[in-house]
Every structure is written in structure tokens, then in C-alpha cells.
Coordinates of C-alpha atoms and ligand atoms in Angstrom, one line a residue:
Chain A
M1 CA 15.7 -17.7 -25.3
V2 CA 14.9 -14.7 -23.0
I3 CA 11.4 -13.1 -23.1
S4 CA 11.0 -10.0 -21.0
I5 CA 7.5 -8.9 -20.2
A6 CA 7.1 -5.2 -19.6
S7 CA 4.6 -2.4 -19.6
G8 CA 4.9 1.3 -19.2
K9 CA 3.1 1.0 -15.9
G10 CA 2.0 -1.7 -13.4
G11 CA -1.4 -3.1 -13.1
T12 CA -1.8 -3.8 -16.8
G13 CA -1.6 -7.5 -16.4
K14 CA 2.1 -8.1 -17.0
T15 CA 2.4 -10.7 -14.2
T16 CA -0.8 -12.4 -15.4
V17 CA 0.6 -12.8 -18.9
G18 CA 4.0 -14.0 -17.6
V19 CA 2.7 -16.7 -15.2
N20 CA 0.0 -18.0 -17.6
L21 CA 2.6 -18.2 -20.4
A22 CA 5.1 -20.0 -18.1
V23 CA 2.6 -22.7 -17.0
S24 CA 1.1 -23.2 -20.5
L25 CA 4.2 -24.2 -22.3
D26 CA 4.6 -27.8 -20.9
K27 CA 8.3 -27.4 -21.1
R28 CA 11.0 -26.6 -18.6
V29 CA 10.8 -22.9 -18.1
R30 CA 12.7 -20.5 -15.9
F31 CA 10.6 -17.7 -14.5
F32 CA 12.2 -14.6 -13.1
D33 CA 10.2 -12.0 -11.2
C34 CA 12.4 -8.9 -11.6
D35 CA 9.8 -6.6 -10.1
V36 CA 11.9 -6.7 -7.0
E37 CA 10.1 -3.8 -5.3
E38 CA 6.8 -5.6 -5.5
P39 CA 7.3 -9.1 -6.6
N40 CA 3.9 -10.8 -7.1
A41 CA 4.4 -13.7 -9.4
H42 CA 4.9 -16.1 -6.5
L43 CA 1.4 -15.5 -5.3
F44 CA 0.2 -17.1 -8.6
L45 CA 2.8 -19.7 -9.3
K46 CA 3.0 -20.7 -5.6
P47 CA 6.5 -22.2 -5.8
I48 CA 8.2 -24.2 -3.1
I49 CA 11.2 -22.1 -2.2
N50 CA 14.3 -24.1 -1.5
E51 CA 17.1 -21.6 -1.7
R52 CA 17.5 -18.1 -0.2
T53 CA 20.6 -16.0 -0.9
A54 CA 21.2 -12.5 0.5
V55 CA 22.6 -10.1 -2.1
N56 CA 25.1 -7.6 -0.8
T57 CA 26.9 -4.8 -2.4
F58 CA 30.1 -2.9 -1.7
V59 CA 30.1 0.2 0.5
P60 CA 33.2 1.8 1.9
E61 CA 34.3 1.7 5.5
I62 CA 37.1 4.0 6.6
D63 CA 40.0 2.8 8.6
F64 CA 40.7 5.9 10.8
T65 CA 44.1 4.6 11.9
K66 CA 45.3 5.1 8.3
C67 CA 43.2 8.0 6.9
T68 CA 45.0 11.3 6.5
Y69 CA 41.8 13.3 5.6
C70 CA 43.3 14.2 2.2
G71 CA 39.8 14.3 0.7
K72 CA 40.4 12.3 -2.4
C73 CA 37.7 9.7 -1.8
G74 CA 35.1 12.5 -1.3
E75 CA 36.2 14.2 -4.5
I76 CA 35.8 11.2 -6.7
C77 CA 32.4 10.2 -5.4
Q78 CA 29.7 11.4 -7.8
F79 CA 26.9 10.3 -5.5
N80 CA 27.7 12.3 -2.4
A81 CA 28.2 9.1 -0.4
I82 CA 31.4 10.3 1.2
A83 CA 32.1 13.6 2.9
V84 CA 35.6 14.3 4.3
L85 CA 35.7 16.6 7.3
K86 CA 38.8 18.0 9.1
D87 CA 39.2 14.9 11.3
Y88 CA 36.4 12.6 10.3
V89 CA 35.0 10.9 7.2
L90 CA 31.3 10.5 6.9
T91 CA 29.9 7.7 4.7
F92 CA 26.3 7.4 3.5
P93 CA 25.9 3.8 2.5
E94 CA 22.4 4.2 1.1
L95 CA 23.7 6.7 -1.5
C96 CA 26.6 4.5 -2.5
H97 CA 26.5 3.0 -6.1
S98 CA 29.4 0.6 -5.3
C99 CA 31.7 2.0 -8.0
R100 CA 34.6 1.4 -5.7
G101 CA 36.2 4.7 -6.8
C102 CA 37.0 5.7 -3.3
L103 CA 38.7 2.3 -2.7
F104 CA 40.8 2.7 -5.9
V105 CA 41.7 6.3 -5.2
C106 CA 42.8 6.3 -1.6
P107 CA 46.5 6.7 -1.4
E108 CA 46.6 5.3 2.2
K109 CA 44.5 2.2 1.6
A110 CA 42.3 3.6 4.3
V111 CA 39.1 2.7 2.4
Q112 CA 38.0 -0.8 3.1
E113 CA 35.4 -3.2 1.7
S114 CA 32.2 -3.3 3.7
S115 CA 28.8 -4.2 2.5
R116 CA 25.1 -3.4 2.7
E117 CA 22.3 -5.8 2.0
L118 CA 20.2 -5.0 -1.1
G119 CA 17.7 -7.8 -0.6
V120 CA 17.4 -11.5 -1.1
I121 CA 17.0 -13.9 -4.1
E122 CA 14.7 -16.8 -3.6
Q123 CA 14.6 -19.8 -5.9
G124 CA 12.2 -22.7 -6.0
R125 CA 10.0 -24.8 -8.2
A126 CA 6.4 -24.8 -9.2
G127 CA 5.8 -27.9 -11.4
Q128 CA 7.8 -27.5 -14.6
V129 CA 8.7 -23.9 -13.7
E130 CA 11.9 -23.1 -12.1
F131 CA 11.1 -19.9 -10.1
I132 CA 13.5 -17.1 -9.2
H133 CA 12.7 -13.8 -7.7
G134 CA 14.4 -10.9 -5.8
R135 CA 13.0 -9.0 -2.9
L136 CA 14.3 -5.5 -2.3
R137 CA 15.0 -4.7 1.3
I138 CA 12.6 -2.2 2.7
G139 CA 14.2 1.3 2.7
E140 CA 16.7 0.3 0.0
A141 CA 16.4 2.7 -2.9
M142 CA 18.5 0.9 -5.6
S143 CA 16.9 -2.0 -7.4
P144 CA 19.0 -2.4 -10.5
P145 CA 21.9 -4.2 -8.8
L146 CA 19.5 -6.7 -7.3
I147 CA 17.8 -7.2 -10.7
R148 CA 21.1 -7.9 -12.3
A149 CA 21.9 -10.4 -9.6
V150 CA 18.6 -12.2 -10.3
K151 CA 19.3 -12.2 -14.0
E152 CA 22.7 -13.9 -13.5
R153 CA 20.6 -17.1 -13.0
I154 CA 19.3 -17.0 -16.6
D155 CA 20.0 -20.2 -18.4
K156 CA 20.2 -19.4 -22.1
R157 CA 19.5 -23.1 -23.1
Q158 CA 16.1 -22.9 -21.6
I159 CA 13.1 -20.6 -22.0
N160 CA 13.5 -17.7 -19.6
I161 CA 10.5 -15.5 -18.9
I162 CA 11.3 -12.2 -17.1
D163 CA 8.6 -10.2 -15.4
A164 CA 10.0 -6.7 -15.5
P165 CA 9.2 -3.9 -13.1
P166 CA 6.8 -1.1 -14.2
G167 CA 8.0 2.2 -15.7
T168 CA 10.6 3.1 -18.3
S169 CA 13.6 4.0 -16.2
C170 CA 16.7 2.2 -14.8
P171 CA 15.0 -0.8 -13.2
V172 CA 13.1 -1.7 -16.4
I173 CA 16.2 -1.2 -18.5
A174 CA 18.1 -3.5 -16.2
A175 CA 15.3 -6.1 -16.6
L176 CA 15.0 -5.7 -20.4
K177 CA 18.7 -5.7 -21.3
G178 CA 19.9 -8.8 -23.1
A179 CA 16.4 -10.1 -23.8
D180 CA 15.7 -11.7 -27.1
F181 CA 12.1 -10.5 -27.2
A182 CA 10.1 -7.8 -25.3
L183 CA 6.4 -8.6 -24.8
L184 CA 4.5 -5.4 -23.8
V185 CA 1.2 -5.6 -22.0
T186 CA -1.2 -2.8 -22.2
E187 CA -4.9 -1.8 -21.9
P188 CA -7.2 -0.1 -24.4
T189 CA -7.4 3.2 -22.6
P190 CA -5.7 6.6 -23.0
F191 CA -3.5 5.9 -19.9
G192 CA -2.7 2.5 -21.3
L193 CA -1.7 4.0 -24.7
N194 CA 0.4 6.7 -23.1
D195 CA 2.4 4.2 -21.1
L196 CA 2.7 1.8 -24.0
I197 CA 4.2 4.5 -26.2
L198 CA 6.9 5.2 -23.5
A199 CA 7.6 1.4 -23.2
V200 CA 7.9 1.1 -27.0
E201 CA 10.4 3.9 -27.0
A202 CA 12.5 2.2 -24.3
V203 CA 12.4 -1.2 -26.1
R204 CA 13.3 0.4 -29.4
A205 CA 16.2 2.3 -27.8
L206 CA 17.5 -1.1 -26.7
K207 CA 16.9 -2.6 -30.2
I208 CA 14.9 -5.6 -28.9
P209 CA 12.1 -7.0 -31.2
L210 CA 8.7 -6.5 -29.6
G211 CA 5.1 -7.5 -29.6
V212 CA 2.0 -6.5 -27.7
V213 CA -0.6 -8.2 -25.6
L214 CA -3.8 -6.2 -25.1
N215 CA -5.4 -6.9 -21.8
R216 CA -9.0 -6.1 -20.7
A217 CA -9.9 -5.7 -24.4
G218 CA -13.3 -4.4 -25.0
N219 CA -13.3 -2.2 -21.9
G220 CA -12.1 1.0 -23.5
D221 CA -11.6 2.4 -27.0
V222 CA -9.6 1.5 -30.0
C223 CA -6.7 4.0 -29.5
V224 CA -4.2 1.2 -28.8
Q225 CA -5.1 -0.8 -31.9
S226 CA -4.8 2.1 -34.2
Y227 CA -1.4 3.1 -32.7
L228 CA -0.1 -0.5 -33.2
A229 CA -1.3 -0.5 -36.8
R230 CA 0.4 2.8 -37.4
E231 CA 3.7 1.7 -35.9
N232 CA 3.6 -1.7 -37.5
I233 CA 3.8 -3.4 -34.1
P234 CA 2.3 -6.9 -34.0
L235 CA -0.6 -7.5 -31.6
L236 CA 0.0 -11.0 -30.5
L237 CA -2.9 -11.7 -28.1
E238 CA -6.1 -10.1 -26.8
I239 CA -7.4 -11.0 -23.4
P240 CA -11.0 -9.8 -23.0
M241 CA -12.3 -7.8 -20.1
D242 CA -13.9 -10.5 -18.0
R243 CA -15.1 -10.3 -14.4
K244 CA -14.3 -14.0 -14.1
I245 CA -10.6 -13.3 -14.8
A246 CA -10.5 -10.3 -12.5
E247 CA -12.0 -12.4 -9.7
A248 CA -9.7 -15.3 -10.3
Y249 CA -6.8 -12.8 -10.2
S250 CA -8.0 -11.4 -6.9
R251 CA -7.9 -14.9 -5.4
G252 CA -4.4 -15.5 -6.7
Q253 CA -5.5 -17.8 -9.5
M254 CA -4.3 -17.8 -13.0
I255 CA -6.5 -17.6 -16.1
V256 CA -5.6 -21.2 -17.1
D257 CA -6.8 -22.3 -13.6
V258 CA -10.3 -21.1 -14.3
M259 CA -10.4 -21.4 -18.1
P260 CA -8.0 -24.3 -19.1
E261 CA -8.8 -23.6 -22.8
W262 CA -6.6 -20.6 -22.5
K263 CA -3.5 -22.8 -22.3
E264 CA -3.8 -23.2 -26.1
K265 CA -3.9 -19.4 -26.6
F266 CA -0.8 -18.9 -24.5
R267 CA 1.0 -21.6 -26.4
G268 CA -0.1 -19.8 -29.6
L269 CA 1.4 -16.6 -28.1
Y270 CA 4.7 -18.3 -27.6
Q271 CA 4.6 -19.7 -31.1
K272 CA 4.1 -16.3 -32.6
I273 CA 7.1 -15.0 -30.7
E274 CA 9.2 -17.8 -32.0
D275 CA 7.9 -17.2 -35.5
I276 CA 8.8 -13.5 -35.3
L277 CA 12.3 -14.3 -34.1
N278 CA 12.9 -17.0 -36.6
G279 CA 11.4 -15.2 -39.5
N280 CA 13.4 -12.2 -38.4
R281 CA 10.3 -10.1 -38.7
W282 CA 11.6 -7.4 -36.3
G283 CA 8.8 -5.7 -34.4
N284 CA 10.7 -2.5 -34.5
A285 CA 11.7 -2.6 -38.2
Chain B
M1 CA 1.4 24.0 3.6
K2 CA 0.4 20.3 3.9
E3 CA 1.7 17.8 1.4
L4 CA -0.3 14.7 0.6
T5 CA 1.2 12.0 -1.6
I6 CA -1.0 9.4 -3.1
I7 CA 0.8 6.1 -3.7
S8 CA -0.1 2.5 -4.5
G9 CA 2.0 -0.6 -4.1
K10 CA 1.5 -1.0 -7.9
G11 CA 0.1 0.8 -10.9
G12 CA -3.3 0.1 -12.2
T13 CA -5.2 0.6 -8.9
G14 CA -6.9 3.7 -10.1
K15 CA -4.6 6.0 -8.2
T16 CA -4.3 8.6 -11.0
S17 CA -8.1 8.7 -11.5
L18 CA -8.5 9.4 -7.8
V19 CA -5.8 12.0 -7.7
A20 CA -7.6 13.8 -10.6
A21 CA -10.9 13.6 -8.6
F22 CA -9.2 15.1 -5.6
A23 CA -7.8 17.8 -7.8
S24 CA -11.4 18.7 -8.7
L25 CA -12.4 18.8 -5.0
A26 CA -9.4 20.5 -3.3
V27 CA -9.2 24.2 -3.3
N28 CA -5.9 26.3 -3.0
K29 CA -3.5 23.6 -4.0
V30 CA -0.7 22.8 -6.3
I31 CA -1.0 19.5 -8.2
V32 CA 2.1 17.5 -8.8
D33 CA 2.6 14.4 -11.1
G34 CA 5.3 12.6 -9.2
D35 CA 5.0 9.5 -11.4
V36 CA 7.7 10.9 -13.7
D37 CA 8.4 7.5 -15.2
A38 CA 5.0 7.1 -16.6
A39 CA 3.2 10.4 -16.1
D40 CA -0.5 10.2 -17.0
L41 CA -2.2 13.0 -15.0
H42 CA -1.7 15.5 -17.9
L43 CA -4.0 13.4 -20.0
I44 CA -6.9 14.5 -17.8
L45 CA -5.6 17.9 -16.7
K46 CA -4.7 19.2 -20.2
P47 CA -2.0 21.5 -18.9
E48 CA -1.1 24.8 -20.6
I49 CA 2.7 24.8 -20.1
K50 CA 4.0 28.1 -18.8
T51 CA 7.7 27.3 -18.0
H52 CA 9.8 24.5 -19.1
E53 CA 13.3 23.5 -17.8
E54 CA 15.8 20.9 -18.6
F55 CA 16.6 18.4 -15.9
K56 CA 20.3 17.6 -15.6
G57 CA 21.1 14.6 -13.5
G58 CA 24.6 13.2 -13.2
R59 CA 27.1 12.6 -16.0
K60 CA 27.9 9.9 -18.5
A61 CA 31.3 8.9 -19.7
V62 CA 32.3 8.9 -23.4
I63 CA 35.6 7.6 -24.7
N64 CA 37.3 9.6 -27.4
P65 CA 38.6 6.9 -29.8
D66 CA 41.3 9.2 -31.2
L67 CA 43.0 9.5 -27.8
C68 CA 42.4 6.0 -26.4
T69 CA 45.5 3.8 -26.4
A70 CA 43.5 0.7 -25.5
C71 CA 45.4 0.1 -22.3
G72 CA 42.4 -1.6 -20.7
Q73 CA 42.5 0.3 -17.4
C74 CA 38.9 1.5 -17.7
I75 CA 37.5 -1.9 -18.5
E76 CA 39.2 -3.3 -15.5
L77 CA 38.0 -0.7 -13.1
C78 CA 34.4 -0.3 -14.3
Q79 CA 32.1 -2.1 -11.8
F80 CA 29.1 -1.9 -14.1
K81 CA 30.6 -3.8 -17.1
A82 CA 29.7 -0.7 -19.2
I83 CA 32.7 -0.7 -21.4
S84 CA 33.0 -3.1 -24.3
K85 CA 36.1 -4.9 -25.6
D86 CA 36.5 -2.3 -28.3
Y87 CA 36.3 0.6 -25.8
V88 CA 32.8 1.9 -26.3
I89 CA 30.7 2.9 -23.3
D90 CA 27.2 1.6 -23.2
E91 CA 25.1 4.5 -22.1
F92 CA 22.4 2.3 -20.6
S93 CA 24.9 0.6 -18.3
C94 CA 27.1 3.6 -17.4
E95 CA 26.1 4.9 -13.9
G96 CA 28.2 8.0 -14.2
C97 CA 30.6 7.2 -11.4
G98 CA 33.6 8.7 -13.2
V99 CA 36.1 6.1 -12.1
C100 CA 37.2 5.5 -15.7
V101 CA 37.5 9.2 -16.3
H102 CA 39.7 9.7 -13.2
F103 CA 42.0 6.7 -13.9
C104 CA 42.4 7.0 -17.7
P105 CA 46.2 7.6 -18.1
V106 CA 45.8 9.7 -21.3
Q107 CA 42.6 11.6 -20.4
A108 CA 40.7 10.0 -23.3
I109 CA 37.4 9.9 -21.5
E110 CA 35.0 12.8 -21.4
F111 CA 32.4 13.3 -18.8
P112 CA 29.6 15.6 -20.0
E113 CA 26.6 16.5 -17.9
N114 CA 23.6 14.4 -18.9
I115 CA 20.2 16.0 -19.7
C116 CA 17.9 13.3 -18.6
G117 CA 14.5 14.9 -18.7
E118 CA 12.5 18.1 -18.4
W119 CA 10.0 19.5 -16.1
F120 CA 7.2 22.0 -16.5
V121 CA 5.1 24.5 -14.5
S122 CA 1.6 24.6 -16.0
E123 CA -1.8 26.1 -15.5
T124 CA -4.8 23.9 -15.7
R125 CA -8.6 24.3 -15.2
L126 CA -8.1 22.8 -11.7
G127 CA -5.1 24.9 -10.6
P128 CA -1.3 25.1 -11.0
F129 CA 0.4 21.9 -12.0
V130 CA 4.0 20.8 -11.8
H131 CA 5.0 17.8 -13.9
A132 CA 7.9 16.2 -15.7
K133 CA 9.0 13.9 -18.3
L134 CA 12.0 11.6 -17.7
G135 CA 14.0 10.7 -20.7
I136 CA 13.8 7.0 -21.7
A137 CA 16.0 4.7 -19.8
E138 CA 17.2 7.5 -17.5
E139 CA 17.8 7.1 -13.8
N140 CA 17.5 9.8 -11.3
S141 CA 13.7 9.7 -11.3
G142 CA 14.1 10.2 -7.5
K143 CA 16.1 13.4 -8.0
L144 CA 13.6 14.7 -10.6
I145 CA 10.7 14.1 -8.2
T146 CA 12.5 15.9 -5.5
T147 CA 13.1 18.8 -8.0
I148 CA 9.5 19.1 -8.9
R149 CA 8.3 18.8 -5.2
R150 CA 10.7 21.7 -4.3
Q151 CA 9.2 23.7 -7.2
A152 CA 5.7 23.0 -6.1
E153 CA 6.5 24.1 -2.6
K154 CA 8.0 27.3 -3.9
L155 CA 4.9 27.9 -6.1
G156 CA 2.6 27.1 -3.2
E157 CA 4.3 29.6 -1.0
E158 CA 4.4 32.4 -3.6
R159 CA 0.7 32.0 -4.1
G160 CA -0.3 31.4 -0.5
L161 CA -1.8 27.9 -1.2
D162 CA -2.6 25.4 1.5
M163 CA -1.8 22.1 0.0
I164 CA 0.4 20.1 -2.4
L165 CA -1.3 17.1 -3.9
I166 CA 1.1 14.6 -5.3
D167 CA 0.4 11.7 -7.6
G168 CA 3.1 9.4 -6.5
P169 CA 5.0 6.6 -8.3
P170 CA 4.4 2.9 -7.8
G171 CA 6.7 0.6 -5.9
I172 CA 8.8 1.0 -2.7
G173 CA 12.1 2.0 -4.3
C174 CA 13.9 5.3 -4.9
P175 CA 11.1 7.2 -6.6
V176 CA 8.6 6.4 -3.9
I177 CA 11.1 7.3 -1.2
A178 CA 11.7 10.7 -3.0
A179 CA 8.0 11.3 -3.3
T180 CA 7.0 10.5 0.3
T181 CA 9.9 11.5 2.6
G182 CA 8.9 14.7 4.4
A183 CA 5.3 14.5 3.1
S184 CA 2.6 15.3 5.8
A185 CA 0.8 12.1 5.0
V186 CA 0.3 9.4 2.3
L187 CA -2.8 7.9 1.0
V188 CA -2.3 4.3 -0.2
V189 CA -4.7 3.2 -2.9
T190 CA -5.0 -0.6 -2.9
E191 CA -7.3 -3.2 -4.4
P192 CA -8.6 -6.4 -2.9
T193 CA -6.5 -8.9 -4.6
V194 CA -3.8 -11.2 -3.1
S195 CA -1.1 -9.1 -4.8
G196 CA -2.8 -5.9 -3.7
V197 CA -2.6 -7.1 0.0
H198 CA 1.0 -8.1 -0.5
D199 CA 1.9 -4.7 -2.1
L200 CA 0.0 -2.8 0.7
E201 CA 2.0 -4.6 3.3
R202 CA 5.3 -3.6 1.6
V203 CA 4.3 0.1 1.3
G204 CA 2.9 -0.1 4.8
E205 CA 6.3 -1.1 6.1
L206 CA 7.8 1.6 4.1
T207 CA 5.6 4.3 5.6
K208 CA 6.4 3.0 9.1
Y209 CA 10.1 3.0 8.3
F210 CA 9.9 6.6 7.3
K211 CA 7.3 7.5 10.0
I212 CA 4.8 9.0 7.6
P213 CA 1.1 8.9 8.7
A214 CA -0.7 6.6 6.2
M215 CA -4.3 6.4 5.1
V216 CA -5.7 3.7 3.0
C217 CA -8.4 3.5 0.3
I218 CA -9.6 0.2 -1.1
N219 CA -10.6 0.7 -4.8
K220 CA -12.8 -1.9 -6.5
F221 CA -13.5 -3.4 -3.1
D222 CA -16.4 -5.5 -4.4
I223 CA -14.1 -7.6 -6.7
N224 CA -13.3 -9.7 -3.7
L225 CA -15.1 -9.0 -0.4
D226 CA -13.0 -11.5 1.6
V227 CA -9.7 -9.9 0.6
A228 CA -11.3 -6.4 1.2
D229 CA -12.1 -7.6 4.7
R230 CA -8.5 -8.8 5.2
I231 CA -7.3 -5.4 4.1
E232 CA -9.6 -3.7 6.6
K233 CA -8.3 -5.8 9.4
Y234 CA -4.8 -5.1 8.4
C235 CA -5.5 -1.4 8.5
V236 CA -6.9 -1.6 12.0
Q237 CA -4.0 -3.7 13.2
E238 CA -1.4 -1.4 11.8
G239 CA -3.2 1.8 12.8
F240 CA -3.8 3.0 9.2
E241 CA -7.1 4.9 8.8
L242 CA -9.3 3.4 6.2
V243 CA -10.8 6.5 4.5
G244 CA -12.8 5.0 1.7
K245 CA -14.0 1.9 -0.1
I246 CA -14.9 2.4 -3.7
P247 CA -16.8 -0.2 -5.7
Y248 CA -15.6 -1.3 -9.1
D249 CA -17.2 1.0 -11.7
P250 CA -16.5 1.4 -15.4
I251 CA -17.2 5.1 -15.0
F252 CA -13.5 5.6 -14.1
T253 CA -12.5 4.3 -17.6
E254 CA -15.3 6.3 -19.2
A255 CA -14.2 9.5 -17.5
M256 CA -10.6 8.9 -18.5
I257 CA -11.6 8.4 -22.2
A258 CA -13.6 11.6 -22.0
E259 CA -10.5 13.3 -20.5
K260 CA -12.4 14.4 -17.4
T261 CA -12.2 13.8 -13.7
I262 CA -15.0 11.6 -12.4
I263 CA -16.3 14.5 -10.4
E264 CA -16.6 16.5 -13.7
Y265 CA -17.9 13.6 -15.7
S266 CA -20.6 12.4 -13.4
P267 CA -21.2 14.4 -10.2
N268 CA -23.5 11.9 -8.6
G269 CA -23.2 8.3 -7.4
L270 CA -19.6 7.3 -7.2
S271 CA -18.5 10.9 -7.1
E272 CA -20.4 11.3 -3.8
M273 CA -18.4 8.6 -2.3
V274 CA -15.1 10.1 -3.5
R275 CA -16.3 13.4 -2.0
G276 CA -16.9 11.8 1.3
M277 CA -13.5 10.2 1.3
W278 CA -11.9 13.5 0.5
G279 CA -13.7 15.0 3.5
R280 CA -12.2 12.3 5.8
I281 CA -8.7 12.9 4.3
I282 CA -8.9 16.6 4.9
N283 CA -10.0 16.0 8.5
R284 CA -7.2 13.7 9.1
M285 CA -4.7 16.1 7.5
E286 CA -5.8 18.8 9.8
T287 CA -4.8 16.8 12.8
I288 CA -1.3 16.2 11.5
Ligands
SF4_301 S1 41.2 9.2 0.2 FE1 41.8 7.8 1.9 S2 43.2 9.1 3.1 FE2 42.1 10.5 1.8 S3 40.3 11.1 3.0 FE3 39.6 9.4 1.8 S4 40.0 7.6 3.2 FE4 41.2 9.3 4.0
SF4_302 S1 41.7 3.9 -19.6 FE1 41.7 5.5 -21.2 S2 43.3 4.9 -22.7 FE2 42.9 3.2 -21.3 S3 41.5 2.0 -22.5 FE3 40.2 3.2 -21.2 S4 39.8 5.1 -22.4 FE4 41.4 4.0 -23.4

């Protein structure tokens, strides 16, 4: 089972929901922080990291003893990562999407495999939780390949919880793809609603069943609730606006650390997700 | 023309509410919503759209089943595993590299240009506004941000304005790089939480990497005074000017629900602090 936790925007409490859910289940859980630009879940789960792997991706390197400057590699590149000059070939590794088109197309075999580092994957353990996250290298623009590399460690036989990055574009899609369930976290404000609508559109485009957790409930208005009712999207849990929770968060504590009674509620949340999946009550029907 | 980009390691720090407040305070500026992934500023600015353009970014491959001979070349070459066993290309996985198009022996793959969003030039009660909407699941948010920044620069020059105020995207990846490279300065809005510090350190590194002068504002600083203190020390140590500390105040949410900037909603109290901060930002910008 793969549950991806997403929200149109960061700061809605996505990580809070993910880590509390993971530790409440009393089962072996794999937790993936796929917000590789700003991974934060480790600050709450505090895992002991025992494995670090660098993730590299292909970039071309030109062998000038073979190159005839025919220009074919530059032509096929859709990302302007190769420019062929009269007697030189410029490569821009940070623009390269690693499609290997240049490698395939070069008649002289002058394009060679080289690599750039996208970031690292760190894996460790926090109690029952097997923890995996990616960290994008500073200055690296492309996160989806790193997210995909993190997700290769999913074990379908276990419960896998994925903390997705914010937004609705390529990194989120990379994190959501292949999930069995999308849990969207939002707040009861106009910004929260606006971002939720975008996230729902993205999840529906991917045809993944979905449900919503409303965070900081009671702090705004009821715009989110009426939207959910209108769209027939299940509201699975409400977490009230509570300064105690905000302060715990600020110290790197989870809700269940300061209010253990919440374990039951997060278990209930998981149960509802299972019920939806078993009863085939598609959130996006 | 000076360009100020407001960013935050992560969303939810109150960045957009602050940008809206600055929009109330700044004169002679163009406002840009550079958070094209999840644009929110229009909810407060209520723009009247004047021009509207499609944003084309890259291409996507499509296999014509009538021509395909199922030779399997394309599946073998695609590095993104975007082509299924029955030769259908998954649009969410296709990166538009065109390798399959080039190598298909029977030219069965089309490669149409992809419309992946739209952008707008609008008028608002607070001045001209350039904003965009990225299609769902589209990439190229970086390119779209660059497009609207160029448009804002053009508009600013035409109208003889002094400043471009950009509500930036979260994170440190491609959209943030597109929203900040070449900017005169950035303001990082952070909160005093352990994750806030962590995110601030990451964006701090990013601004150093690209050599952009950075200012910092701690929002909701009274949620955790110890961490707020740590952020202050970090700023001193890294040479980032701390331009403001704003207490937690539900008035931000109230103003948002009323679709107003906090300056418009309640000119006293908190707004005075934001005004003071804006003064410090302007002073700093003048020295750049
Ligand atoms: S395709 Fe090969 S030979 Fe032609 S310019 Fe590129 S590297 Fe050189
Ligand atoms: S390369 Fe062309 S003909 Fe061969 S399977 Fe792909 S689309 Fe079909």
C-alpha cells in the first residue's frame, strides 16, 4: 500500500500528518520524504541514518579526438544542453535531462557517459519506521529524477507513506504517481481552498482515490468544507487550531508526543483510507 | 529598476500575505506572482485581466497507432519509461526529449508543441500585476516564471516604474532559481520552527551560491523565542540583514478572508511593524 500525502502548497501540515500517521500505526511502516528540496520529516522522526547513497544522472562528455562537429548531438537536444560550434562542443550539464539522445545519435561515438550528482538518498530507522529521504544538491534544478530514485525503495508489501513536495507540477506528480491513495492536507482559508482545488485536479488527472485532512480547523471559514461536500470528497480528519500543537511543531515534536490520545485518531484515519480502498468508494467518483 | 523577490524555504510562512502588504506600501512598481504552481496573490489583488497569452513549453510525443509497427525501438530508447508495452506514451512521464521521435523507423511518432499554461497582464487597485497559471502536472514552471519576469521588466520600463515585486515560489529547485537569479535582492520569510531554520539554511546557501543579497524576516517569531533567537544568530553569522520580526497574529487570516491586504484591513498595530520593515527593505535596496 502506498499513501502519498500532498497539498497544493507547503506549510499546510503535510509533514505533520505524515509523521504522526507513520508513528501511530504500530506496524512496520516505510516513510519516504520526497520533498527533496526541503526535506523536514527527519526533524520530527529523528531517524538514525545508516546508509547514504549519492544519486547521479547521465550527462554527456565529448571526446574531441573523435568529434567531427557534425552538429547532430546539438540538433537532437531539446533542452539546449549541447551547442556545437565550428571546432568546439559546449555542454551545459545543469540543463541536461539525461535522455541520452546525443549519445544515441552521434555517428562517431564521440559522446561519452559522464555524470552529475543530483543529491543523496539517506536511509535509516526510527523505531518501527524505516525512514528514507532524498536531499537535492544545492543549485541542482531538477528534482523529479531524485524523487524517482527515492521511490525505487518502496516495498509494496508494507505500508509506504510518501511526503510529497508542495505545488502541482512535475515534482509532485513524480511523488504521486503509482500511489494507491492521495491524502491531501489543507487549511480552512481562501488560500488553502485555492491550493486544494489545484491539488484535487492533479490527483484526479492521475486517477488516484483521494481524501482530505483539514488542519488548523476553526481558524478560518467554512469554504473548504462546502467545497468538499460539493465535490463529494471525503473529509477524513480535522486537526484543530491549537497553539499547543504549533509550539510542539516549532520544537520538532509530533502531535502524538504532546497529546498521545491522538494516536487513536491517526489510526482511525488509516482505517478510513483502508475502508475507502476496500469498499472501492473512489474519492474521485 | 530594482527587482525584489520574496521567498521562503517553504509555503505557509505568510509570504504571500506579506507580499500583498508590500504591494500596498510600494509605489511605482509592477507586482508579479512568481509562485505559478500555486498562485494565491490574485485572491487578494482581484486583478482585472487585460491581456492573456498561452504559454508553450516544450513538446510531448504521441504515437500514431495506425503507423506504428510495434518494433519496440522507442520503448528501448526512452529513458523515462514513458512508453507502455502497448505503445502508448504516458503524458505525465514524457519529458519531451524527442529521442523516440528521432529514432522511430517509420515516423509514427508526432511531436506537437505543448501548451502548458497561460499568463496574464492585469490591472489591480495596487498597480499592474503579471501572473500566470501553470497547467496541472506541467513542468517548465521555471520557464514560465522567467517569461513573466521578462514581461514585468518590459512593462516596468514602458511605464517608467522603479521596482518589480515578486512573490516567489517555495523550495530551492528550478522555480526558485528562475525567480531569483538576476534579482537585485531576496527577502526570505521564515518562521521560528526547527523546520523553518532548516529551510532557511538551505535557501541561505542557495542565495550565496547565486550571490544574491538576502534579507530575512521572521514571521510568527513569538511561537518559539528560542528558535527565533537561533535564526537571529544565524543571520548575523551569515551576514543576512534581519529586517523584521512579526508576531503571530490571526489578523493575517482575517485580512485574507476579507480579501484585503493587512495594511488595508487594519492600518494600525501589526501594519505599523510591516511598514517599518518595508522602510528597512527599501533602504537596503537603495544600497544595492
Ligand atoms: S554528434 Fe558526435 S560528432 Fe557530431 S558534433 Fe556531436 S559529438 Fe561531435
Ligand atoms: S519506434 Fe516507432 S514503430 Fe517502433 S514501436 Fe515505437 S512508435 Fe512504433
